[in-house]
């Protein structure tokens, strides 16, 4: 019989350690702060520009540019930490546990492949989502095919395209 208590207990011990959670917590707090700061900035600009709609739209776009850039940078940093934690999990579950700091080098080496795999899967999802009427539903189903592409790239050490094909076959 499978001892689910032991499996989940070990998973929680691995997942809920401070050195693995803290980077994600900090990044998510920064993302949330960035969103609130953007909403506050737009809420300040819009009432002043009610009479002139084209200027208001341009002001919102100009205000949004630094927030979009900051958001993109934070998402890229979060992707790096995701790759590091994924590599660290591989060693934890093979009973060869090592500190998370040792996984940062592997995440750095595989970062471009992970990023390429996520960009390709996103482009495929968006392209499928453009199908009229049912595209949104098909896009959700297609996204399930690519659920484990980061793990394939980091753990199986395969390329971005191979991870997409492996995710589709899974």
PDB file of C-alpha atoms in Angstrom:
ATOM      1  CA  UNK A   1       0.000   0.000   0.000  1.00  0.00           C
ATOM      2  CA  UNK A   2       1.215   3.479  -0.804  1.00  0.00           C
ATOM      3  CA  UNK A   3       1.996   5.624   2.218  1.00  0.00           C
ATOM      4  CA  UNK A   4       0.591   8.977   1.068  1.00  0.00           C
ATOM      5  CA  UNK A   5       1.275  10.561   4.451  1.00  0.00           C
ATOM      6  CA  UNK A   6       4.996  10.005   4.060  1.00  0.00           C
ATOM      7  CA  UNK A   7       4.974  11.274   0.466  1.00  0.00           C
ATOM      8  CA  UNK A   8       3.053  14.450   1.283  1.00  0.00           C
ATOM      9  CA  UNK A   9       5.045  14.995   4.475  1.00  0.00           C
ATOM     10  CA  UNK A  10       8.331  14.904   2.571  1.00  0.00           C
ATOM     11  CA  UNK A  11       6.900  17.148  -0.145  1.00  0.00           C
ATOM     12  CA  UNK A  12       5.804  19.736   2.437  1.00  0.00           C
ATOM     13  CA  UNK A  13       9.179  19.569   4.181  1.00  0.00           C
ATOM     14  CA  UNK A  14      10.900  20.262   0.880  1.00  0.00           C
ATOM     15  CA  UNK A  15       8.478  22.869  -0.393  1.00  0.00           C
ATOM     16  CA  UNK A  16       7.925  24.866   2.767  1.00  0.00           C
ATOM     17  CA  UNK A  17      11.521  25.596   3.619  1.00  0.00           C
ATOM     18  CA  UNK A  18      12.340  29.286   3.956  1.00  0.00           C
ATOM     19  CA  UNK A  19      15.209  29.272   1.468  1.00  0.00           C
ATOM     20  CA  UNK A  20      12.873  27.980  -1.266  1.00  0.00           C
ATOM     21  CA  UNK A  21       9.814  30.081  -0.402  1.00  0.00           C
ATOM     22  CA  UNK A  22      11.475  33.404   0.391  1.00  0.00           C
ATOM     23  CA  UNK A  23      12.589  34.322  -3.169  1.00  0.00           C
ATOM     24  CA  UNK A  24       9.095  33.629  -4.543  1.00  0.00           C
ATOM     25  CA  UNK A  25       7.451  35.501  -1.677  1.00  0.00           C
ATOM     26  CA  UNK A  26       9.642  38.566  -2.221  1.00  0.00           C
ATOM     27  CA  UNK A  27       9.087  38.557  -5.986  1.00  0.00           C
ATOM     28  CA  UNK A  28       5.326  38.158  -5.598  1.00  0.00           C
ATOM     29  CA  UNK A  29       5.189  40.986  -3.048  1.00  0.00           C
ATOM     30  CA  UNK A  30       7.132  43.180  -5.489  1.00  0.00           C
ATOM     31  CA  UNK A  31       4.773  42.255  -8.343  1.00  0.00           C
ATOM     32  CA  UNK A  32       1.738  43.026  -6.188  1.00  0.00           C
ATOM     33  CA  UNK A  33       3.284  46.335  -5.108  1.00  0.00           C
ATOM     34  CA  UNK A  34       3.991  47.191  -8.730  1.00  0.00           C
ATOM     35  CA  UNK A  35       0.371  46.485  -9.672  1.00  0.00           C
ATOM     36  CA  UNK A  36      -0.974  48.650  -6.844  1.00  0.00           C
ATOM     37  CA  UNK A  37       1.470  51.431  -7.709  1.00  0.00           C
ATOM     38  CA  UNK A  38       0.347  51.308 -11.347  1.00  0.00           C
ATOM     39  CA  UNK A  39      -3.334  51.432 -10.385  1.00  0.00           C
ATOM     40  CA  UNK A  40      -2.640  54.364  -8.083  1.00  0.00           C
ATOM     41  CA  UNK A  41      -0.711  56.203 -10.829  1.00  0.00           C
ATOM     42  CA  UNK A  42      -3.462  55.675 -13.382  1.00  0.00           C
ATOM     43  CA  UNK A  43      -6.146  56.667 -10.882  1.00  0.00           C
ATOM     44  CA  UNK A  44      -4.228  59.908 -10.285  1.00  0.00           C
ATOM     45  CA  UNK A  45      -3.798  60.701 -13.995  1.00  0.00           C
ATOM     46  CA  UNK A  46      -7.258  59.889 -15.325  1.00  0.00           C
ATOM     47  CA  UNK A  47      -9.383  62.448 -13.422  1.00  0.00           C
ATOM     48  CA  UNK A  48      -7.047  65.232 -14.547  1.00  0.00           C
ATOM     49  CA  UNK A  49      -7.423  64.279 -18.208  1.00  0.00           C
ATOM     50  CA  UNK A  50     -11.145  63.559 -18.442  1.00  0.00           C
ATOM     51  CA  UNK A  51     -11.803  66.196 -21.093  1.00  0.00           C
ATOM     52  CA  UNK A  52      -9.065  65.163 -23.520  1.00  0.00           C
ATOM     53  CA  UNK A  53      -9.344  61.444 -24.249  1.00  0.00           C
ATOM     54  CA  UNK A  54      -6.366  60.983 -26.667  1.00  0.00           C
ATOM     55  CA  UNK A  55      -4.028  62.683 -24.204  1.00  0.00           C
ATOM     56  CA  UNK A  56      -5.385  60.520 -21.375  1.00  0.00           C
ATOM     57  CA  UNK A  57      -4.731  57.346 -23.341  1.00  0.00           C
ATOM     58  CA  UNK A  58      -1.229  58.500 -24.218  1.00  0.00           C
ATOM     59  CA  UNK A  59      -0.555  59.410 -20.572  1.00  0.00           C
ATOM     60  CA  UNK A  60      -1.701  56.002 -19.392  1.00  0.00           C
ATOM     61  CA  UNK A  61       0.515  54.298 -21.984  1.00  0.00           C
ATOM     62  CA  UNK A  62       3.535  56.389 -21.010  1.00  0.00           C
ATOM     63  CA  UNK A  63       2.832  55.678 -17.343  1.00  0.00           C
ATOM     64  CA  UNK A  64       2.462  51.953 -18.047  1.00  0.00           C
ATOM     65  CA  UNK A  65       5.813  51.495 -19.817  1.00  0.00           C
ATOM     66  CA  UNK A  66       8.020  51.432 -16.682  1.00  0.00           C
ATOM     67  CA  UNK A  67       5.538  49.169 -14.919  1.00  0.00           C
ATOM     68  CA  UNK A  68       5.454  46.710 -17.827  1.00  0.00           C
ATOM     69  CA  UNK A  69       9.259  46.657 -17.938  1.00  0.00           C
ATOM     70  CA  UNK A  70       9.453  46.131 -14.163  1.00  0.00           C
ATOM     71  CA  UNK A  71       6.834  43.388 -14.325  1.00  0.00           C
ATOM     72  CA  UNK A  72       8.724  41.616 -17.139  1.00  0.00           C
ATOM     73  CA  UNK A  73      11.984  41.772 -15.193  1.00  0.00           C
ATOM     74  CA  UNK A  74      10.341  40.323 -12.086  1.00  0.00           C
ATOM     75  CA  UNK A  75       8.746  37.500 -14.094  1.00  0.00           C
ATOM     76  CA  UNK A  76      12.131  36.650 -15.647  1.00  0.00           C
ATOM     77  CA  UNK A  77      13.741  36.583 -12.195  1.00  0.00           C
ATOM     78  CA  UNK A  78      10.944  34.349 -10.930  1.00  0.00           C
ATOM     79  CA  UNK A  79      11.551  31.988 -13.848  1.00  0.00           C
ATOM     80  CA  UNK A  80      15.209  31.763 -12.830  1.00  0.00           C
ATOM     81  CA  UNK A  81      14.251  30.806  -9.262  1.00  0.00           C
ATOM     82  CA  UNK A  82      11.730  28.279 -10.594  1.00  0.00           C
ATOM     83  CA  UNK A  83      14.469  26.579 -12.613  1.00  0.00           C
ATOM     84  CA  UNK A  84      16.776  26.555  -9.559  1.00  0.00           C
ATOM     85  CA  UNK A  85      14.123  25.041  -7.274  1.00  0.00           C
ATOM     86  CA  UNK A  86      13.254  22.465  -9.943  1.00  0.00           C
ATOM     87  CA  UNK A  87      16.890  21.372 -10.163  1.00  0.00           C
ATOM     88  CA  UNK A  88      17.134  21.304  -6.378  1.00  0.00           C
ATOM     89  CA  UNK A  89      14.007  19.127  -6.183  1.00  0.00           C
ATOM     90  CA  UNK A  90      15.594  16.618  -8.545  1.00  0.00           C
ATOM     91  CA  UNK A  91      18.472  16.106  -6.129  1.00  0.00           C
ATOM     92  CA  UNK A  92      16.208  16.077  -3.090  1.00  0.00           C
ATOM     93  CA  UNK A  93      14.015  13.293  -4.448  1.00  0.00           C
ATOM     94  CA  UNK A  94      16.993  11.202  -5.579  1.00  0.00           C
ATOM     95  CA  UNK A  95      18.261  11.353  -1.960  1.00  0.00           C
ATOM     96  CA  UNK A  96      21.293  13.429  -3.013  1.00  0.00           C
ATOM     97  CA  UNK A  97      20.104  16.648  -1.388  1.00  0.00           C
ATOM     98  CA  UNK A  98      22.269  19.705  -1.878  1.00  0.00           C
ATOM     99  CA  UNK A  99      21.831  23.353  -0.917  1.00  0.00           C
ATOM    100  CA  UNK A 100      19.668  25.521  -3.134  1.00  0.00           C
ATOM    101  CA  UNK A 101      22.651  27.780  -3.828  1.00  0.00           C
ATOM    102  CA  UNK A 102      24.282  24.927  -5.798  1.00  0.00           C
ATOM    103  CA  UNK A 103      21.260  24.798  -8.109  1.00  0.00           C
ATOM    104  CA  UNK A 104      21.606  28.430  -9.180  1.00  0.00           C
ATOM    105  CA  UNK A 105      24.500  27.538 -11.509  1.00  0.00           C
ATOM    106  CA  UNK A 106      22.420  24.869 -13.262  1.00  0.00           C
ATOM    107  CA  UNK A 107      19.468  27.247 -13.515  1.00  0.00           C
ATOM    108  CA  UNK A 108      21.759  29.848 -15.071  1.00  0.00           C
ATOM    109  CA  UNK A 109      23.017  27.354 -17.682  1.00  0.00           C
ATOM    110  CA  UNK A 110      19.519  26.171 -18.598  1.00  0.00           C
ATOM    111  CA  UNK A 111      17.785  29.546 -18.344  1.00  0.00           C
ATOM    112  CA  UNK A 112      17.740  30.285 -22.095  1.00  0.00           C
ATOM    113  CA  UNK A 113      16.239  26.864 -22.858  1.00  0.00           C
ATOM    114  CA  UNK A 114      13.589  27.289 -20.154  1.00  0.00           C
ATOM    115  CA  UNK A 115      12.754  30.774 -21.421  1.00  0.00           C
ATOM    116  CA  UNK A 116      12.582  29.561 -25.033  1.00  0.00           C
ATOM    117  CA  UNK A 117      10.294  26.688 -24.065  1.00  0.00           C
ATOM    118  CA  UNK A 118       7.939  29.040 -22.224  1.00  0.00           C
ATOM    119  CA  UNK A 119       7.905  31.540 -25.081  1.00  0.00           C
ATOM    120  CA  UNK A 120       7.173  28.797 -27.630  1.00  0.00           C
ATOM    121  CA  UNK A 121       4.403  27.286 -25.506  1.00  0.00           C
ATOM    122  CA  UNK A 122       2.900  30.746 -24.959  1.00  0.00           C
ATOM    123  CA  UNK A 123       2.951  31.501 -28.676  1.00  0.00           C
ATOM    124  CA  UNK A 124       1.291  28.177 -29.441  1.00  0.00           C
ATOM    125  CA  UNK A 125      -1.353  28.824 -26.761  1.00  0.00           C
ATOM    126  CA  UNK A 126      -2.074  32.312 -28.080  1.00  0.00           C
ATOM    127  CA  UNK A 127      -2.244  31.081 -31.684  1.00  0.00           C
ATOM    128  CA  UNK A 128      -4.692  28.344 -30.742  1.00  0.00           C
ATOM    129  CA  UNK A 129      -6.659  30.813 -28.640  1.00  0.00           C
ATOM    130  CA  UNK A 130      -7.254  32.965 -31.716  1.00  0.00           C
ATOM    131  CA  UNK A 131      -9.554  30.335 -33.228  1.00  0.00           C
ATOM    132  CA  UNK A 132     -13.036  31.884 -33.251  1.00  0.00           C
ATOM    133  CA  UNK A 133     -15.613  30.720 -30.673  1.00  0.00           C
ATOM    134  CA  UNK A 134     -13.773  27.629 -29.332  1.00  0.00           C
ATOM    135  CA  UNK A 135     -10.194  28.900 -29.279  1.00  0.00           C
ATOM    136  CA  UNK A 136     -10.236  29.718 -25.580  1.00  0.00           C
ATOM    137  CA  UNK A 137     -11.291  26.166 -24.719  1.00  0.00           C
ATOM    138  CA  UNK A 138      -8.720  24.568 -27.019  1.00  0.00           C
ATOM    139  CA  UNK A 139      -6.046  26.912 -25.607  1.00  0.00           C
ATOM    140  CA  UNK A 140      -6.768  25.635 -22.094  1.00  0.00           C
ATOM    141  CA  UNK A 141      -6.451  22.038 -23.272  1.00  0.00           C
ATOM    142  CA  UNK A 142      -3.236  22.816 -25.177  1.00  0.00           C
ATOM    143  CA  UNK A 143      -1.797  24.528 -22.091  1.00  0.00           C
ATOM    144  CA  UNK A 144      -2.185  21.244 -20.204  1.00  0.00           C
ATOM    145  CA  UNK A 145       0.165  19.629 -22.739  1.00  0.00           C
ATOM    146  CA  UNK A 146       2.880  22.090 -21.775  1.00  0.00           C
ATOM    147  CA  UNK A 147       2.400  21.965 -18.016  1.00  0.00           C
ATOM    148  CA  UNK A 148       5.760  20.300 -17.296  1.00  0.00           C
ATOM    149  CA  UNK A 149       8.068  21.914 -19.843  1.00  0.00           C
ATOM    150  CA  UNK A 150      10.245  23.646 -17.234  1.00  0.00           C
ATOM    151  CA  UNK A 151      10.763  20.336 -15.468  1.00  0.00           C
ATOM    152  CA  UNK A 152      11.608  18.603 -18.746  1.00  0.00           C
ATOM    153  CA  UNK A 153      14.220  21.209 -19.641  1.00  0.00           C
ATOM    154  CA  UNK A 154      15.831  21.332 -16.198  1.00  0.00           C
ATOM    155  CA  UNK A 155      15.576  17.736 -15.001  1.00  0.00           C
ATOM    156  CA  UNK A 156      15.728  15.765 -18.251  1.00  0.00           C
ATOM    157  CA  UNK A 157      18.285  18.211 -19.705  1.00  0.00           C
ATOM    158  CA  UNK A 158      16.559  18.487 -23.083  1.00  0.00           C
ATOM    159  CA  UNK A 159      16.090  21.428 -25.429  1.00  0.00           C
ATOM    160  CA  UNK A 160      13.085  23.724 -25.593  1.00  0.00           C
ATOM    161  CA  UNK A 161      11.617  22.096 -28.703  1.00  0.00           C
ATOM    162  CA  UNK A 162      12.150  18.592 -27.310  1.00  0.00           C
ATOM    163  CA  UNK A 163      10.409  19.597 -24.077  1.00  0.00           C
ATOM    164  CA  UNK A 164       7.389  20.771 -26.068  1.00  0.00           C
ATOM    165  CA  UNK A 165       7.191  17.491 -27.981  1.00  0.00           C
ATOM    166  CA  UNK A 166       7.691  15.490 -24.786  1.00  0.00           C
ATOM    167  CA  UNK A 167       4.951  17.509 -23.082  1.00  0.00           C
ATOM    168  CA  UNK A 168       2.619  16.833 -26.003  1.00  0.00           C
ATOM    169  CA  UNK A 169       3.367  13.084 -25.863  1.00  0.00           C
ATOM    170  CA  UNK A 170       2.829  12.992 -22.096  1.00  0.00           C
TER     171      UNK A 170
END
